[in-house]
XYZ file of C-alpha atoms in Angstrom:
539
model
C -6.704 4.240 18.861
C -5.161 5.254 15.615
C -1.409 5.266 15.775
C 1.314 5.944 13.396
C 2.922 2.571 13.564
C 6.113 3.388 15.407
C 6.902 3.988 19.046
C 5.024 6.987 20.448
C 4.652 8.949 23.691
C 1.277 8.886 25.433
C -0.098 11.962 27.200
C -3.450 12.526 28.908
C -6.104 15.222 28.590
C -9.817 15.793 28.906
C -12.002 16.554 25.880
C -15.613 17.750 25.737
C -17.721 16.797 22.695
C -20.819 18.652 21.493
C -21.179 17.471 17.912
C -21.739 14.089 16.340
C -20.022 12.603 13.281
C -22.043 10.585 10.809
C -22.096 9.209 7.279
C -25.092 10.141 5.135
C -25.705 7.625 2.325
C -27.608 8.531 -0.829
C -29.956 6.225 -2.710
C -29.120 7.097 -6.322
C -26.552 8.385 -8.783
C -28.542 10.273 -11.431
C -25.442 10.959 -13.555
C -24.207 7.361 -13.704
C -25.142 6.791 -17.342
C -23.439 10.020 -18.407
C -20.291 8.775 -16.668
C -20.414 5.413 -18.428
C -20.664 7.276 -21.713
C -17.518 9.285 -20.944
C -15.514 7.729 -18.079
C -12.612 10.133 -18.616
C -14.703 12.719 -16.778
C -13.896 10.835 -13.557
C -10.909 8.585 -14.273
C -7.597 9.154 -16.005
C -6.552 7.062 -18.979
C -3.965 5.344 -16.787
C -6.705 4.327 -14.365
C -8.787 2.922 -17.200
C -5.747 1.105 -18.594
C -5.067 -0.505 -15.198
C -8.623 -1.838 -15.100
C -8.516 -3.019 -18.694
C -5.278 -4.925 -18.058
C -6.897 -6.765 -15.135
C -10.316 -7.317 -16.687
C -12.069 -4.978 -14.234
C -15.371 -3.492 -15.375
C -16.558 -0.005 -14.509
C -19.503 0.049 -12.126
C -21.728 2.566 -10.393
C -19.189 3.077 -7.594
C -17.002 4.813 -10.179
C -19.726 7.310 -11.084
C -19.694 10.727 -9.403
C -21.747 11.608 -6.373
C -24.683 13.888 -7.230
C -23.661 17.517 -6.650
C -27.255 18.660 -6.041
C -27.442 16.312 -3.061
C -24.227 17.750 -1.660
C -25.435 21.309 -2.202
C -28.736 20.711 -0.451
C -27.127 19.220 2.634
C -24.400 21.870 2.662
C -27.067 24.583 2.670
C -28.247 23.374 6.087
C -26.653 25.751 8.583
C -26.751 23.077 11.293
C -24.703 20.611 9.256
C -21.050 20.756 8.211
C -19.976 18.573 5.286
C -16.430 17.378 5.978
C -15.780 14.754 3.297
C -17.435 12.867 0.472
C -17.094 9.471 -1.171
C -18.359 8.403 -4.577
C -17.503 4.769 -3.789
C -19.952 4.795 -0.871
C -22.234 7.462 -2.398
C -22.011 9.197 0.955
C -20.997 12.331 2.825
C -19.208 12.613 6.144
C -21.064 15.270 8.138
C -20.901 16.809 11.572
C -23.719 18.377 13.550
C -26.117 17.822 16.399
C -27.824 14.453 16.668
C -31.224 15.978 15.869
C -29.950 17.869 12.826
C -28.299 14.765 11.420
C -31.351 12.582 12.059
C -33.505 15.094 10.186
C -31.495 14.362 7.021
C -33.186 10.953 6.829
C -36.350 12.774 5.777
C -34.760 13.874 2.486
C -36.016 11.835 -0.456
C -32.524 11.110 -1.777
C -31.070 9.930 1.570
C -30.959 6.138 2.000
C -29.724 6.065 5.591
C -27.569 7.756 8.212
C -24.854 5.937 10.177
C -23.541 7.669 13.278
C -19.910 7.189 14.234
C -21.266 6.694 17.758
C -22.953 3.403 17.019
C -25.080 3.559 20.162
C -27.124 6.129 18.234
C -27.677 3.603 15.443
C -28.670 0.770 17.773
C -30.437 1.665 21.018
C -29.661 -1.795 22.413
C -25.921 -1.097 22.449
C -24.398 0.009 25.746
C -23.190 3.587 25.761
C -19.555 4.338 26.547
C -18.986 6.611 29.514
C -16.765 9.586 28.631
C -13.417 9.269 30.360
C -9.849 10.463 30.253
C -8.623 10.234 26.700
C -5.268 8.998 25.567
C -3.705 11.580 23.317
C -0.877 10.593 21.042
C 2.187 12.725 20.500
C 2.888 11.836 16.896
C 6.131 13.752 16.504
C 8.890 11.115 16.304
C 12.074 10.707 16.920
C 19.919 -1.289 -15.939
C 21.396 -3.578 -13.698
C 21.465 -1.860 -10.364
C 24.305 -2.795 -8.002
C 23.464 -0.368 -5.207
C 25.708 0.416 -2.272
C 23.018 -0.228 0.323
C 25.112 0.561 3.363
C 23.245 -0.160 6.581
C 19.940 -0.354 4.697
C 21.071 -3.527 2.956
C 19.675 -5.921 5.550
C 16.068 -4.772 5.259
C 16.199 -5.300 1.488
C 18.279 -8.485 1.406
C 16.001 -10.109 3.996
C 13.317 -10.026 1.296
C 15.758 -10.929 -1.513
C 14.880 -7.549 -2.941
C 18.457 -6.916 -4.011
C 18.107 -9.756 -6.518
C 15.226 -7.923 -8.198
C 17.250 -4.698 -8.200
C 20.117 -6.521 -9.885
C 17.711 -7.442 -12.676
C 16.733 -3.773 -13.113
C 13.449 -4.138 -11.253
C 13.583 -1.027 -9.085
C 9.944 0.073 -9.293
C 10.253 1.968 -12.552
C 6.893 2.553 -14.215
C 4.924 1.869 -11.042
C 3.123 4.516 -8.963
C 2.755 4.383 -5.193
C 0.378 6.591 -3.203
C 1.526 7.223 0.365
C -1.261 7.980 2.855
C 0.175 9.634 5.939
C 0.378 12.665 8.217
C 2.854 14.911 6.406
C 5.918 15.095 4.194
C 8.102 18.025 5.316
C 11.627 17.940 3.918
C 10.833 15.779 0.906
C 11.189 18.889 -1.269
C 14.547 19.878 0.260
C 16.406 16.966 1.918
C 19.273 15.494 -0.090
C 18.067 11.948 0.598
C 15.123 12.647 -1.740
C 17.096 14.444 -4.453
C 17.103 11.342 -6.657
C 13.304 11.349 -6.649
C 13.110 15.083 -7.263
C 15.709 15.142 -10.030
C 13.929 12.307 -11.828
C 10.499 13.957 -11.410
C 9.284 10.947 -9.458
C 7.175 13.008 -7.039
C 4.099 13.306 -9.230
C 2.061 15.426 -6.828
C -0.044 15.183 -3.715
C -2.627 16.873 -1.547
C -3.316 17.728 2.078
C -6.856 16.421 2.624
C -6.847 17.468 6.281
C -6.361 21.174 5.554
C -7.707 21.110 1.995
C -4.396 22.457 0.759
C -2.120 21.785 -2.188
C 0.897 22.137 0.114
C 1.682 18.523 0.965
C 5.278 19.250 2.023
C 3.833 20.061 5.440
C 2.355 18.350 8.485
C 4.255 15.976 10.725
C 7.322 14.161 9.468
C 6.037 10.615 9.804
C 5.201 10.409 6.100
C 8.697 11.616 5.242
C 10.225 8.759 7.213
C 7.871 6.274 5.581
C 8.600 7.525 2.059
C 12.349 7.298 2.651
C 12.209 3.517 3.117
C 10.831 3.229 -0.443
C 12.187 6.188 -2.371
C 15.069 7.514 -0.293
C 18.593 7.309 -1.695
C 22.008 8.098 -0.237
C 24.836 6.050 -1.730
C 26.292 3.544 0.728
C 23.865 4.701 3.443
C 20.242 4.317 2.370
C 18.597 2.760 -0.669
C 14.825 2.533 -0.673
C 13.147 -0.624 -1.860
C 11.626 1.173 -4.885
C 14.038 4.012 -5.688
C 12.743 4.405 -9.250
C 9.003 4.220 -8.584
C 6.870 7.357 -8.805
C 4.921 8.706 -5.838
C 1.852 10.685 -4.864
C 1.918 12.054 -1.316
C -1.463 12.388 0.418
C -2.005 13.788 3.907
C -5.050 12.048 5.360
C -4.006 11.954 9.008
C -4.641 14.848 11.392
C -1.561 14.927 13.586
C -3.350 16.782 16.392
C -6.647 14.895 16.669
C -8.124 11.415 16.638
C -11.515 11.540 14.958
C -13.567 9.494 12.492
C -13.071 12.077 9.754
C -9.617 10.595 9.173
C -11.286 7.388 7.971
C -13.233 9.358 5.388
C -10.224 11.394 4.300
C -8.350 8.157 3.657
C -11.181 6.973 1.416
C -11.187 10.314 -0.412
C -7.461 9.967 -1.023
C -7.868 6.356 -2.174
C -10.484 7.510 -4.689
C -8.059 10.148 -5.941
C -5.321 7.521 -6.185
C -7.679 5.413 -8.255
C -8.489 8.369 -10.498
C -4.808 9.059 -11.109
C -3.992 5.453 -12.006
C -1.959 4.575 -8.903
C -0.817 0.945 -8.639
C -0.035 0.599 -4.923
C -1.336 2.350 -1.811
C 0.867 2.349 1.284
C -0.777 3.107 4.628
C 1.263 3.236 7.833
C -1.766 4.190 9.901
C -4.394 2.358 11.910
C -7.442 3.115 14.032
C -8.995 1.635 17.162
C -9.658 4.560 19.573
C -10.616 8.206 19.153
C -10.677 11.398 21.191
C -14.370 10.732 21.767
C -14.520 7.235 23.296
C -18.047 6.787 21.986
C -16.456 6.276 18.568
C -13.986 3.583 19.668
C -13.744 0.260 17.879
C -13.601 -3.144 19.521
C -11.705 -6.252 18.493
C -15.020 -7.618 17.218
C -15.000 -4.755 14.691
C -11.719 -6.040 13.231
C -13.590 -8.402 10.910
C -12.817 -6.609 7.645
C -16.416 -5.627 7.089
C -17.318 -3.093 9.777
C -15.206 0.061 9.658
C -15.603 2.649 6.914
C -11.879 2.661 6.123
C -11.527 -1.137 5.897
C -14.501 -1.386 3.572
C -12.962 1.455 1.557
C -9.684 -0.422 1.257
C -11.473 -3.429 -0.186
C -13.131 -1.196 -2.772
C -9.702 0.199 -3.670
C -8.473 -3.361 -4.186
C -11.489 -4.105 -6.374
C -10.373 -1.249 -8.650
C -7.059 -3.080 -9.287
C -4.681 -1.563 -6.726
C -2.513 -3.377 -4.160
C -3.126 -1.952 -0.684
C -0.213 -2.428 1.738
C -1.017 -1.672 5.380
C 1.108 -1.735 8.512
C -0.195 -4.185 11.118
C 0.234 -1.914 14.142
C 2.391 -1.575 17.232
C 0.090 -3.019 19.876
C 1.851 -6.334 20.419
C 2.865 -5.334 23.943
C -0.406 -3.529 24.749
C -3.693 -4.870 26.146
C -5.258 -4.361 22.701
C -2.580 -6.587 21.112
C -4.325 -7.049 17.755
C -4.234 -5.472 14.322
C -6.357 -2.375 13.736
C -8.378 -0.870 10.885
C -7.766 -0.972 7.938
C -5.164 -3.709 8.492
C -8.102 -6.048 9.121
C -9.496 -5.551 5.613
C -9.974 -8.747 3.657
C -7.768 -7.566 0.789
C -5.185 -5.601 2.758
C -1.631 -6.908 2.428
C -0.965 -6.453 6.143
C 2.676 -6.238 7.236
C 4.033 -7.076 10.669
C 7.559 -6.456 11.946
C 10.666 -8.490 12.688
C 14.129 -7.487 13.840
C 17.270 -7.541 11.724
C 17.705 -11.274 12.392
C 14.196 -12.040 11.176
C 12.726 -12.692 14.613
C 9.343 -11.371 15.760
C 9.469 -7.797 17.075
C 7.437 -7.840 20.280
C 5.675 -4.541 19.541
C 4.199 -5.816 16.274
C 0.415 -6.272 16.410
C -0.811 -9.806 16.101
C -3.691 -11.598 14.439
C -5.891 -13.171 13.568
C -8.653 -10.895 12.367
C -11.760 -11.284 14.510
C -13.290 -13.582 11.903
C -10.234 -15.850 11.993
C -8.242 -14.833 8.883
C -4.436 -14.880 8.887
C -3.125 -11.456 9.882
C -0.562 -10.078 9.510
C -0.109 -11.516 6.037
C 3.698 -11.245 5.958
C 6.475 -9.479 7.866
C 9.555 -7.398 7.139
C 12.197 -5.573 9.168
C 10.490 -2.989 11.356
C 12.863 -2.918 14.299
C 15.733 -0.490 13.779
C 14.792 0.136 10.164
C 17.158 2.471 8.302
C 15.512 5.640 6.979
C 15.914 9.369 6.411
C 14.663 12.165 8.641
C 13.114 15.344 7.261
C 16.478 17.122 7.363
C 18.178 14.351 5.410
C 19.953 12.591 8.256
C 20.173 8.816 7.872
C 18.937 7.239 11.071
C 16.943 4.287 12.409
C 13.487 3.899 13.911
C 11.185 1.057 14.870
C 7.599 0.271 13.996
C 5.428 -1.465 11.469
C 5.232 2.002 9.924
C 8.474 0.990 8.217
C 8.093 -2.735 7.620
C 4.967 -1.806 5.638
C 6.538 0.574 3.107
C 9.713 -1.521 2.877
C 7.384 -4.231 1.585
C 5.305 -1.864 -0.557
C 8.426 -0.822 -2.449
C 9.217 -4.442 -3.201
C 5.645 -4.941 -4.412
C 6.365 -2.236 -7.003
C 9.537 -4.017 -8.119
C 7.783 -7.366 -8.406
C 4.890 -5.877 -10.357
C 7.329 -4.124 -12.686
C 8.860 -7.537 -13.389
C 5.432 -9.137 -13.906
C 3.573 -6.327 -15.670
C 0.681 -8.504 -16.819
C -0.128 -9.873 -13.381
C -3.283 -8.772 -11.603
C -3.159 -7.224 -8.152
C -4.620 -10.436 -6.707
C -1.924 -12.525 -8.414
C 0.832 -10.269 -7.067
C -0.485 -10.551 -3.511
C -0.861 -14.318 -3.747
C 2.659 -14.752 -5.128
C 4.029 -12.762 -2.189
C 2.153 -14.853 0.375
C 3.165 -18.134 -1.223
C 6.829 -17.094 -1.272
C 6.886 -16.464 2.477
C 8.811 -18.607 4.939
C 5.786 -19.872 6.917
C 3.284 -20.186 4.095
C 2.426 -23.793 4.957
C 2.214 -23.097 8.699
C 1.274 -19.450 9.450
C 0.970 -18.082 12.976
C -0.570 -15.057 14.697
C 2.705 -13.172 15.140
C 4.348 -13.535 11.717
C 1.436 -14.536 9.511
C 2.872 -16.337 6.499
C 6.361 -15.160 7.462
C 9.108 -13.305 5.594
C 8.439 -13.120 1.847
C 11.079 -13.967 -0.746
C 10.457 -11.604 -3.642
C 12.887 -13.375 -5.926
C 11.024 -16.628 -5.362
C 7.757 -14.780 -5.992
C 9.175 -13.494 -9.283
C 10.363 -16.921 -10.400
C 7.040 -18.500 -9.450
C 5.225 -15.781 -11.343
C 7.297 -16.348 -14.465
C 6.506 -20.053 -14.295
C 2.808 -19.762 -13.567
C 1.391 -16.619 -15.096
C 0.074 -17.417 -18.574
C 0.560 -14.009 -20.181
C 4.074 -12.666 -20.693
C 5.466 -9.312 -21.677
C 5.420 -9.267 -25.465
C 8.726 -7.423 -25.704
C 10.928 -8.937 -22.990
C 12.897 -12.136 -22.377
C 12.818 -13.557 -18.851
C 15.686 -15.660 -17.460
C 14.777 -17.660 -14.366
C 15.404 -18.741 -11.702
C 17.963 -16.126 -10.735
C 20.044 -17.023 -8.728
C 20.151 -20.463 -10.378
C 21.553 -23.867 -9.515
C 22.217 -26.264 -12.393
C 19.809 -24.906 -15.002
C 17.821 -21.902 -16.106
C 14.874 -21.357 -18.424
C 14.465 -18.613 -21.021
C 10.923 -17.301 -21.404
C 10.481 -15.869 -24.898
C 8.123 -13.071 -25.934
C 4.861 -14.277 -27.419
C 5.857 -13.334 -30.961
C 9.305 -15.004 -30.791
C 9.853 -18.663 -31.715
C 13.642 -18.953 -31.423
C 16.537 -17.130 -29.758
C 20.163 -17.613 -28.752
C 21.525 -17.119 -25.249
C 25.214 -16.463 -24.570
C 26.880 -16.387 -21.151
C 30.162 -14.589 -20.371
C 32.378 -14.733 -17.303
C 33.742 -11.707 -15.443
C 36.634 -11.488 -17.936
C 34.246 -11.206 -20.843
C 35.000 -14.718 -22.117
C 32.177 -16.688 -23.751
C 31.529 -19.730 -21.543
C 28.217 -20.994 -22.890
C 26.074 -20.521 -25.982
C 22.805 -22.247 -26.780
C 19.782 -21.929 -29.029
C 16.420 -21.864 -27.256
C 12.839 -21.972 -28.485
C 9.287 -21.865 -27.190
C 9.338 -25.648 -26.894
C 12.916 -26.043 -25.625
C 13.887 -23.198 -23.288
C 16.015 -25.015 -20.697
C 19.741 -24.254 -20.421
C 22.119 -26.536 -18.503
C 24.567 -24.684 -16.217
C 26.018 -27.724 -14.440
C 29.445 -27.284 -16.044
C 29.803 -23.677 -14.842
C 31.374 -22.655 -11.550
C 29.421 -20.674 -8.986
C 29.581 -16.944 -9.662
C 27.993 -14.042 -11.534
C 27.758 -14.219 -15.320
C 26.698 -11.763 -17.980
C 24.081 -13.000 -20.409
C 22.905 -11.822 -23.815
C 19.742 -13.095 -25.515
C 19.318 -12.287 -29.213
C 16.493 -12.870 -31.653
C 15.402 -11.166 -34.881
C 17.799 -8.298 -34.390
C 16.708 -7.543 -30.802
C 19.077 -8.091 -27.898
C 18.677 -8.168 -24.128
C 21.540 -8.295 -21.633
C 21.784 -8.732 -17.888
C 23.398 -10.664 -15.055
C 22.656 -14.061 -13.602
C 24.123 -15.684 -10.506
C 24.930 -19.393 -10.327
C 24.967 -20.788 -6.801
């Protein structure tokens, strides 16, 4: 069953099904070469730049689906085309079993996969229609932010230390896949985003509408944990990131189309040059039980949406997915697409960092560590659609809390690849050497991930100095831009008094702090007329 990953109310009803859902895969892309000759017809310059920075080549998945194929299938009065995917070179259609099977006779159709997999494999045992669980999805510069009650969920990840170094998500774009965003255009808790033009756009894929400030409020709650801001009450983990808001979830129905709409939205995110996709959704059961998944399907390579997530990752994006809220249920495990090989899957802990019993567990069916890491998902602080600051529980919130920190980390390490960012996060986590099925690799330390990245990543920002570790103990290192041989670092106490000054170079960048007392110091690094200032804490 797909659930928004927070606590929900279960109701019962009967449903009668007359139509089948299926994916129709094509065998060619006649316009692929034309695309390669002019990729801007399908991808924005920012999307191309993201690939170039990570050494990712264009391939046939990026080429458009052939419109003549779509037109021919759409002209069939017995078939309804509901979604399309260039990555899969496929359409999501609905119709009678016979009408869908007849499509296999078309010369350009490679195969048809029914959502009811009994129809694909006669040896499978059919599911007997039964009472269906229906889900009621309506729920309850150096930055020294006044976090208020939201401080714990950020400080648990050492995210405040990145904020203090001006890494607040600026320059990064996050796409939020969810069920609706009412109030984001009016609530005061989102005024900082609106006033800074950080809401770049969005789309309602469910209703094929440009009005994305609609639907159910789950997406609003999710967004608030990243981009919400109310001084001394709520600070999102990426308050200066930019956002696209995509409605892919039908709040009234559970059907396989939602998997395809997610892939459509991910393709649009790719086109627009998005860096991070946040998904607080998951799927195991549907209104029609013939479409249900099993735990054996949670192998990262079975469901349409999980395979789509891995394609999104292959385009250079980080895909953050909530683990699920089935920890106390018979299902117990993660769902799709949290099972995807390249999903950064997030479980939930309470404010003390202990496992939240509702958080879905791993491993994936094929034995991989899932969830990957955890963050606060029990009594997370967030904003409602009317702007009230409140709390709610679910991996719906531990996921985006983490996604916002991914944006901050990537801002600090702009030349890192998506795979390097994900690996740094895993390696920084509290249980990295001894993961388990409840917490995965544990609680990540984003400041440690940043410091490790500065030490290990070979390519540095050509315009910026990096001072690490921060906080520091008895010494720090100064990483110089590639075109800078020498610089001078000066440290000042809270009274503005110079307490340390030292020349540094590419070959001698270490600075001894042993003589300084614990506290916060201002630093200034100067070289060739350029100057960078900031704060560093000595423990």
